[in-house]
Coordinates of C-alpha atoms and ligand atoms in Angstrom, one line a residue:
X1 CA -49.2 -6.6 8.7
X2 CA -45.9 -8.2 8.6
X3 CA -46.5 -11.7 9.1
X4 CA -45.7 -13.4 5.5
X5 CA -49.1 -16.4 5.0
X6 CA -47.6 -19.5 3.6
X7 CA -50.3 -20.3 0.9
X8 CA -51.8 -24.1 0.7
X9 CA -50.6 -24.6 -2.5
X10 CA -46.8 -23.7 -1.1
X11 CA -47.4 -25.5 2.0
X12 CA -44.8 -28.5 2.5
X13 CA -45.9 -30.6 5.5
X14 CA -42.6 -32.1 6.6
X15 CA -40.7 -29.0 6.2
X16 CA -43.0 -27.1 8.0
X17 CA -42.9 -29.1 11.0
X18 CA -39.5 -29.8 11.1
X19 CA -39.4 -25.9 10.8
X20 CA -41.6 -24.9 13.8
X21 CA -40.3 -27.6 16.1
X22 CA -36.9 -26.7 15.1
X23 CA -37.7 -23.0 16.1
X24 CA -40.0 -23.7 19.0
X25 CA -37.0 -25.8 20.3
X26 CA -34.6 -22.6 19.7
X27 CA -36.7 -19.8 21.3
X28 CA -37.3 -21.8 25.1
X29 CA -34.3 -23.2 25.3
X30 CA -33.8 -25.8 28.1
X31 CA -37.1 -23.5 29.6
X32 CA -40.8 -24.4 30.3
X33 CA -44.1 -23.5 28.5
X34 CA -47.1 -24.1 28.3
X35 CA -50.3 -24.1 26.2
X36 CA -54.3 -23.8 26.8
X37 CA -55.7 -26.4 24.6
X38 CA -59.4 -26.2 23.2
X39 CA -60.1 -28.9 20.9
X40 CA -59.9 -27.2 17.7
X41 CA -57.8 -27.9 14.9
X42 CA -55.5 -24.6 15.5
X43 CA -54.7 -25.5 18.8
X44 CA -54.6 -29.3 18.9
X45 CA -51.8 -28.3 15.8
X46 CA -50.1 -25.8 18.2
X47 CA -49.8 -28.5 21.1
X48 CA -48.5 -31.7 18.6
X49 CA -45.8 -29.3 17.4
X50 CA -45.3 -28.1 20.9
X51 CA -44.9 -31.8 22.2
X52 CA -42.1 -32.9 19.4
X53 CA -40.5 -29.8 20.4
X54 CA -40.8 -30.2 24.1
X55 CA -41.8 -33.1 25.7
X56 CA -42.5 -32.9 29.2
X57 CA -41.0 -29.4 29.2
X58 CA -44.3 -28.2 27.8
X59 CA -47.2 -28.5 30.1
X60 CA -51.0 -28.4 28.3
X61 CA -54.0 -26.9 29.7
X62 CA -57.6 -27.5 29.0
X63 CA -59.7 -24.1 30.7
X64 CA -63.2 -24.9 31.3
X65 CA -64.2 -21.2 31.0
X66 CA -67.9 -22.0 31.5
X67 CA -68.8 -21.5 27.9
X68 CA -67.6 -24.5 25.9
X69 CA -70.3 -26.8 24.8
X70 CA -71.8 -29.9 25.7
X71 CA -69.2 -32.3 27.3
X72 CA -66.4 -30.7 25.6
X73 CA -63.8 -30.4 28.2
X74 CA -64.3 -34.1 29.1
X75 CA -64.0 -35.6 25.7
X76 CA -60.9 -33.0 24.6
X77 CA -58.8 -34.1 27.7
X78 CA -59.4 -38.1 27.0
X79 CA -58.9 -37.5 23.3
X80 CA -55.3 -36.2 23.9
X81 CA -54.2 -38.3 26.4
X82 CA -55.5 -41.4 23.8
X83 CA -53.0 -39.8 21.3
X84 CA -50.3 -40.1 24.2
X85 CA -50.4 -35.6 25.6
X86 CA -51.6 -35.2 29.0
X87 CA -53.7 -32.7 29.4
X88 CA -54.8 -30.9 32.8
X89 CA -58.2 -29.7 33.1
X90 CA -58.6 -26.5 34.8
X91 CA -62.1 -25.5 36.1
X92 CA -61.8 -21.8 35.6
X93 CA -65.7 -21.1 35.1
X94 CA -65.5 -18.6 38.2
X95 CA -63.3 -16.7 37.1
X96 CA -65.1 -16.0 33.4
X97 CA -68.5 -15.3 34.9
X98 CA -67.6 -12.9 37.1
X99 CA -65.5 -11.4 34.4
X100 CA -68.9 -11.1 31.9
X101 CA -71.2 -10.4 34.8
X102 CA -72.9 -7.2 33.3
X103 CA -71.4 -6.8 29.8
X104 CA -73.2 -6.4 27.4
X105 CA -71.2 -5.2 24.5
X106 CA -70.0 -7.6 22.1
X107 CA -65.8 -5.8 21.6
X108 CA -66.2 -5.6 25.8
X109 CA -67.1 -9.4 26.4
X110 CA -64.2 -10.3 24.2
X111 CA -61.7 -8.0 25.9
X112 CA -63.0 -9.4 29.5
X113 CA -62.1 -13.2 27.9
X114 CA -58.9 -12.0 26.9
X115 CA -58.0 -10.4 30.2
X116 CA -59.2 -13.0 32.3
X117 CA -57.7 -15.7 30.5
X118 CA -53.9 -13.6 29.1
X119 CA -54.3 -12.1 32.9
X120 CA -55.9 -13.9 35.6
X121 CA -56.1 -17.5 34.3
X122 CA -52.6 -18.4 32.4
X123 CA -51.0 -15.7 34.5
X124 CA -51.1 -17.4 37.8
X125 CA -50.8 -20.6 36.0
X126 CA -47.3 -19.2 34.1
X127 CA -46.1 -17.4 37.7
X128 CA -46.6 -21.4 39.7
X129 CA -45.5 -23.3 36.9
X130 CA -42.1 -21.2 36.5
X131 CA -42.6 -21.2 32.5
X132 CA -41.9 -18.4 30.6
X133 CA -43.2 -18.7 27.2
X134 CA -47.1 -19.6 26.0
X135 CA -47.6 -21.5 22.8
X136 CA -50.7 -20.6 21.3
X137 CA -52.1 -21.2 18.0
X138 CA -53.5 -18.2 17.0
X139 CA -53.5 -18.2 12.6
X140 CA -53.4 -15.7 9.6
X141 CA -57.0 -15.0 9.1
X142 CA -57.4 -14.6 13.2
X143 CA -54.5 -11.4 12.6
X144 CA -55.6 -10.3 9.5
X145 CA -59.4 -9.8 10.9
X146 CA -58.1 -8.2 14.3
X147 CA -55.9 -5.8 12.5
X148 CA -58.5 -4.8 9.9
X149 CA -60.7 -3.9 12.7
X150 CA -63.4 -6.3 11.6
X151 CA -63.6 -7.8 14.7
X152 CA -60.9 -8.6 17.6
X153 CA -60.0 -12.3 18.0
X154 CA -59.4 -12.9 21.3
X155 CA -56.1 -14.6 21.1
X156 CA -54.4 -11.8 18.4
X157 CA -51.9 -9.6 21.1
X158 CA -48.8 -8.9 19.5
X159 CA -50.1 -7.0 16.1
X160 CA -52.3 -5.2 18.5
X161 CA -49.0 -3.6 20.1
X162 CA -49.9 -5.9 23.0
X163 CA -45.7 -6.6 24.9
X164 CA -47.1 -10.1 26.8
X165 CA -44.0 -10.6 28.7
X166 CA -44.3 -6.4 30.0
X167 CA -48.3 -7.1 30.4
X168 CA -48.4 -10.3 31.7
X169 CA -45.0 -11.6 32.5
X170 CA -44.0 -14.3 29.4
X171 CA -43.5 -14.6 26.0
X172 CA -46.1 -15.5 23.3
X173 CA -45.1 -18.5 20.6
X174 CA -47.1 -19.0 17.6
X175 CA -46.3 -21.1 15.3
X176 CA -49.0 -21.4 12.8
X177 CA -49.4 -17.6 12.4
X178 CA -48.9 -18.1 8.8
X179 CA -51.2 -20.2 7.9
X180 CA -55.0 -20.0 7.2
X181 CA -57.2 -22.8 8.2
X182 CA -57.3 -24.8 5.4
X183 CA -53.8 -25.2 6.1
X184 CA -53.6 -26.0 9.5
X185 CA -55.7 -28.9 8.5
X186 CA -53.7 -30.2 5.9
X187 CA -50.4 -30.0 9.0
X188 CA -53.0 -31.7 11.4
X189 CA -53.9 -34.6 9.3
X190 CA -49.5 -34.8 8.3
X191 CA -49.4 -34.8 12.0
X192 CA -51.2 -38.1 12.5
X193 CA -54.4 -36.2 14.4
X194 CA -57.8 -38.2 14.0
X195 CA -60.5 -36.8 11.5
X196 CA -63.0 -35.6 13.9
X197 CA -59.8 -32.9 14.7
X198 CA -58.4 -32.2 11.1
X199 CA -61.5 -32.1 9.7
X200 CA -63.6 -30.3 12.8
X201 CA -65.9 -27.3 12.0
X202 CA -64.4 -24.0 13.3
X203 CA -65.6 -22.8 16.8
X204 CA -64.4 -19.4 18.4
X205 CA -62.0 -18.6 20.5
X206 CA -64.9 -16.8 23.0
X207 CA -66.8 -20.1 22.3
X208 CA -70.5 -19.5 23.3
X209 CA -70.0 -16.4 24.5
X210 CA -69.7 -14.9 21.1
X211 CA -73.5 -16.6 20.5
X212 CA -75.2 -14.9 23.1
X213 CA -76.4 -11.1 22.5
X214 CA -76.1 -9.0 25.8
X215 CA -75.5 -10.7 29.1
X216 CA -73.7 -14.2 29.1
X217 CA -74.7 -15.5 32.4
X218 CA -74.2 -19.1 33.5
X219 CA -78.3 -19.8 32.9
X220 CA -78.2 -18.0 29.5
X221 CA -75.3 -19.9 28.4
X222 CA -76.7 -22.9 29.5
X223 CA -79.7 -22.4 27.1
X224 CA -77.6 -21.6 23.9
X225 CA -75.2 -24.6 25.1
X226 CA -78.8 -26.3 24.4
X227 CA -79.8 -25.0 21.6
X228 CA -76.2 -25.4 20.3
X229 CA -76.0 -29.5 20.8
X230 CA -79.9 -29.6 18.4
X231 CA -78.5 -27.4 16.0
X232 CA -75.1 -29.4 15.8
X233 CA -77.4 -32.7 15.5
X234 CA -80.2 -31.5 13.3
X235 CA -78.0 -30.3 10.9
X236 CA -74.8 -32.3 11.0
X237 CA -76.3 -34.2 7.6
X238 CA -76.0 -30.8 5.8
X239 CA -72.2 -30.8 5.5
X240 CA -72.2 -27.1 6.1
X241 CA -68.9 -25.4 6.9
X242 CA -70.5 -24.5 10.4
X243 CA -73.5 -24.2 12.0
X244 CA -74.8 -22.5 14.9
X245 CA -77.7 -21.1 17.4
X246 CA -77.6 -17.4 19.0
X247 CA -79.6 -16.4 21.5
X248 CA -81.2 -12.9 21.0
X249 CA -81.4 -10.7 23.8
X250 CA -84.9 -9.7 22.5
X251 CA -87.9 -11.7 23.6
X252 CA -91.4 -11.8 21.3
X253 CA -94.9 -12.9 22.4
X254 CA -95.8 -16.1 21.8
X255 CA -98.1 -19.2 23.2
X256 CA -98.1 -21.7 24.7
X257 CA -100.8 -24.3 25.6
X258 CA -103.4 -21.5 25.6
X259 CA -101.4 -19.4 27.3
X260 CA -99.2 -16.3 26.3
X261 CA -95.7 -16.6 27.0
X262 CA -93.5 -13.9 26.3
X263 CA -90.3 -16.1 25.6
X264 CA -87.2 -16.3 23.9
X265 CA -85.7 -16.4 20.4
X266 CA -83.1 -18.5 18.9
X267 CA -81.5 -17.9 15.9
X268 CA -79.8 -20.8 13.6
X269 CA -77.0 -19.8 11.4
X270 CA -75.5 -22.2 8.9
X271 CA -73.4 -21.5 6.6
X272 CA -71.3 -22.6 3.6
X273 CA -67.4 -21.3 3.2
X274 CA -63.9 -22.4 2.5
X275 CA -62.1 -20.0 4.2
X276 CA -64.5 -17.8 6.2
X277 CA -63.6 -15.1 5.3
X278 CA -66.7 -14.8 2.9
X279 CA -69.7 -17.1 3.7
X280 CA -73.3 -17.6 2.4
X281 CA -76.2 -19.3 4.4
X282 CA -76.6 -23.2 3.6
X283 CA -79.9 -24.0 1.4
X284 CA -80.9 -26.1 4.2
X285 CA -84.4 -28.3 3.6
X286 CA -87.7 -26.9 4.8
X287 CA -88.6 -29.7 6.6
X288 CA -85.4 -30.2 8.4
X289 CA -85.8 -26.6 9.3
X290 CA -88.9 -27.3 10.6
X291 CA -88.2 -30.0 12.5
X292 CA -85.0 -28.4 14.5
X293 CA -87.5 -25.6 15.2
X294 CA -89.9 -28.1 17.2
X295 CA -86.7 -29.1 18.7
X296 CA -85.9 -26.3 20.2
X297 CA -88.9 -24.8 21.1
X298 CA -89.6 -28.2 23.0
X299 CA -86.3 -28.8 24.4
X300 CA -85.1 -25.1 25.0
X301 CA -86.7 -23.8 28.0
X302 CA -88.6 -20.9 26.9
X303 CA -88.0 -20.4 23.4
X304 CA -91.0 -19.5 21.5
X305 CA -89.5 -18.1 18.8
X306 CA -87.2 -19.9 15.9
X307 CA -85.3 -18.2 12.8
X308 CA -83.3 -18.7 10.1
X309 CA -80.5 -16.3 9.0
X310 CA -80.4 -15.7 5.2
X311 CA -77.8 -13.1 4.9
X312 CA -74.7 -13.9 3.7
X313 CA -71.3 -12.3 4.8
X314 CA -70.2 -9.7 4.2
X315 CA -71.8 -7.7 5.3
X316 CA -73.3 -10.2 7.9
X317 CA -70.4 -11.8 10.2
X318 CA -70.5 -15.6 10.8
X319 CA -70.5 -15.4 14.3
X320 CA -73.3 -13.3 15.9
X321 CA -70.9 -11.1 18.5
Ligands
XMP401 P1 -66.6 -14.3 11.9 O1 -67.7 -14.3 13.0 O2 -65.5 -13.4 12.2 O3 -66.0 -15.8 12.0 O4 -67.2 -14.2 10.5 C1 -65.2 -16.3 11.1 C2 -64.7 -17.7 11.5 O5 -63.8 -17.6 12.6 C3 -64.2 -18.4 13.7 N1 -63.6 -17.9 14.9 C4 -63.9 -16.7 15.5 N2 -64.8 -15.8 15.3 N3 -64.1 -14.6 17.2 C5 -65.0 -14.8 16.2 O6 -65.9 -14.0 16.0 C6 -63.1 -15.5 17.5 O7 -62.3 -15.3 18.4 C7 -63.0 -16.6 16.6 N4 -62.2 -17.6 16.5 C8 -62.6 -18.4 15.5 C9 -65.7 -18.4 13.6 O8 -66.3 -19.5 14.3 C10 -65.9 -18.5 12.1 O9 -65.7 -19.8 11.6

């Protein structure tokens, strides 16, 4: 890998800004680009920098790709335009749906985000708009896992001998591909962004996608979407590095009022990290344990079935896909 990480500990805030939007400014010129933004702290990074460099000239994008969580597109798009960045939402669930219909494979579902959203989403967006370059904040530990094979992050092209302007007709810009997350918050907070985005827990780029085994259809993501706003609650006391519910593909017998109901499980992860890159599951209190599961087996349409991961990774990942 040839990318060079610049380390916390080297990390100066105002240079580095002053650097990106210096060299942001010099690669598009008097051009346009543009830029999807999520809501995390990579990409809300990516867009600030892109604004000081840009203005106007850089247009951001918030896809609704059906698999975000709970309100999230609503209260990304009024957050920016609070801090002063419009932000167009794009309802592009369609489009992703179609594109999982029938996968089942974890490497597959990822490459059908990627295409849908490098290909069909931002590349008829890129061909109306006239821009030519796409600001994204991909980072050093989303390269450094792609290329080791551990598992491909969906925005990581270029270091996968991707050419995005032959495949897909413009030019990637990333300007926080050095840095690792802890990092990128330190920029963020420099940057003026509010806590709840500095200091956000990590989500991924595949969003719930990535917490479904087999099929992510609209009904199935619905349920982990579900499952995903108790576990955030329950366990937001914890101060865990992230948290999380999967949705096993696998259903068990269970019962229900008398009756047997062969239902669904859910999984809750949660773990404690600083860098993700290693991870161990959070020592989490029986009883709060206990309650989430009455949670979701209540509130989860048919979930009968509640566990606790206790492996730590390696060898376990921290996301379940
Ligand atoms: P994993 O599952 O690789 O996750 O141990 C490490 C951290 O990266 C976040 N993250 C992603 N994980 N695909 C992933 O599997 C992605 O595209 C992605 N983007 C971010 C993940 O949530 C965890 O914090």
């Amino acid at each position: 890998m040839r990318i060079k990480e610049t380390r916390l500990s080297d990390l100066d805030c105002a240079a580095f800004v002053k650097e990106q939007v210096a060299w942001i400014s010099r690669t598009v010129g008097d051009g346009l680009a543009v830029n999807a933004l999520s809501g995390g702290v990579d990409s809300a990074v990516t867009t600030m920098l892109g604004h000081r460099a840009l203005g106007s000239r850089l247009k951001t994008y918030f896809i609704d790709n059906a698999l975000m969580r709970e309100g999230e597109p609503r209260r990304v798009v009024s957050l920016f335009r609070k801090l002063g960045v419009p932000v167009e939402l794009v309802d592009a669930r369609a489009e992703f749906l179609d594109a999982l219909a029938g996968i089942t494979d974890p490497e597959e579902k990822r490459e059908a985000i990627t295409q849908t959203f490098y290909r069909k989403v931002f590349g008829s967006m890129v061909r109306k708009s006239g821009a030519k370059f796409l600001l994204q904040g991909t980072n050093f530990t989303d390269v450094e896992e792609t290329v080791a094979k551990v598992k491909r992050q969906h925005n990581v092209l270029a270091q996968l001998g991707i050419d995005t302007e032959k495949e897909f007709g413009y030019t990637v810009i990333e300007p926080i591909i050095s840095l690792r997350k802890p990092a990128v918050r330190k920029v963020a907070k420099y940057l003026g962004l509010p806590k709840e985005i500095y200091d956000r827990p990590p989500f991924p780029g595949p969003a719930l996608a990535a917490r479904i085994i087999g099929e992510a259809t609209a009904e199935r993501l619905d349920l982990v979407r579900k499952a995903t706003a108790i576990v955030e609650d329950a366990l937001k006391g914890t101060k865990a590095f992230q948290c999380m519910a999967i949705l096993h593909e696998d259903r068990v017998t269970g019962v229900r009022n008398g009756r047997r109901e062969f239902g669904l499980q859910i999984e809750v992860r949660c773990w404690d990290s600083s860098d993700a890159v290693t991870a161990k599951p959070k020592r989490v209190p029986w009883n709060t344990l206990e309650t989430l599961a009455k949670r979701l087996t209540v509130s989860v349409p048919g979930v009968v079935s509640v566990t606790y991961n206790i492996a730590a990774k390696p060898p376990s990942t921290m996301e379940a896909v």
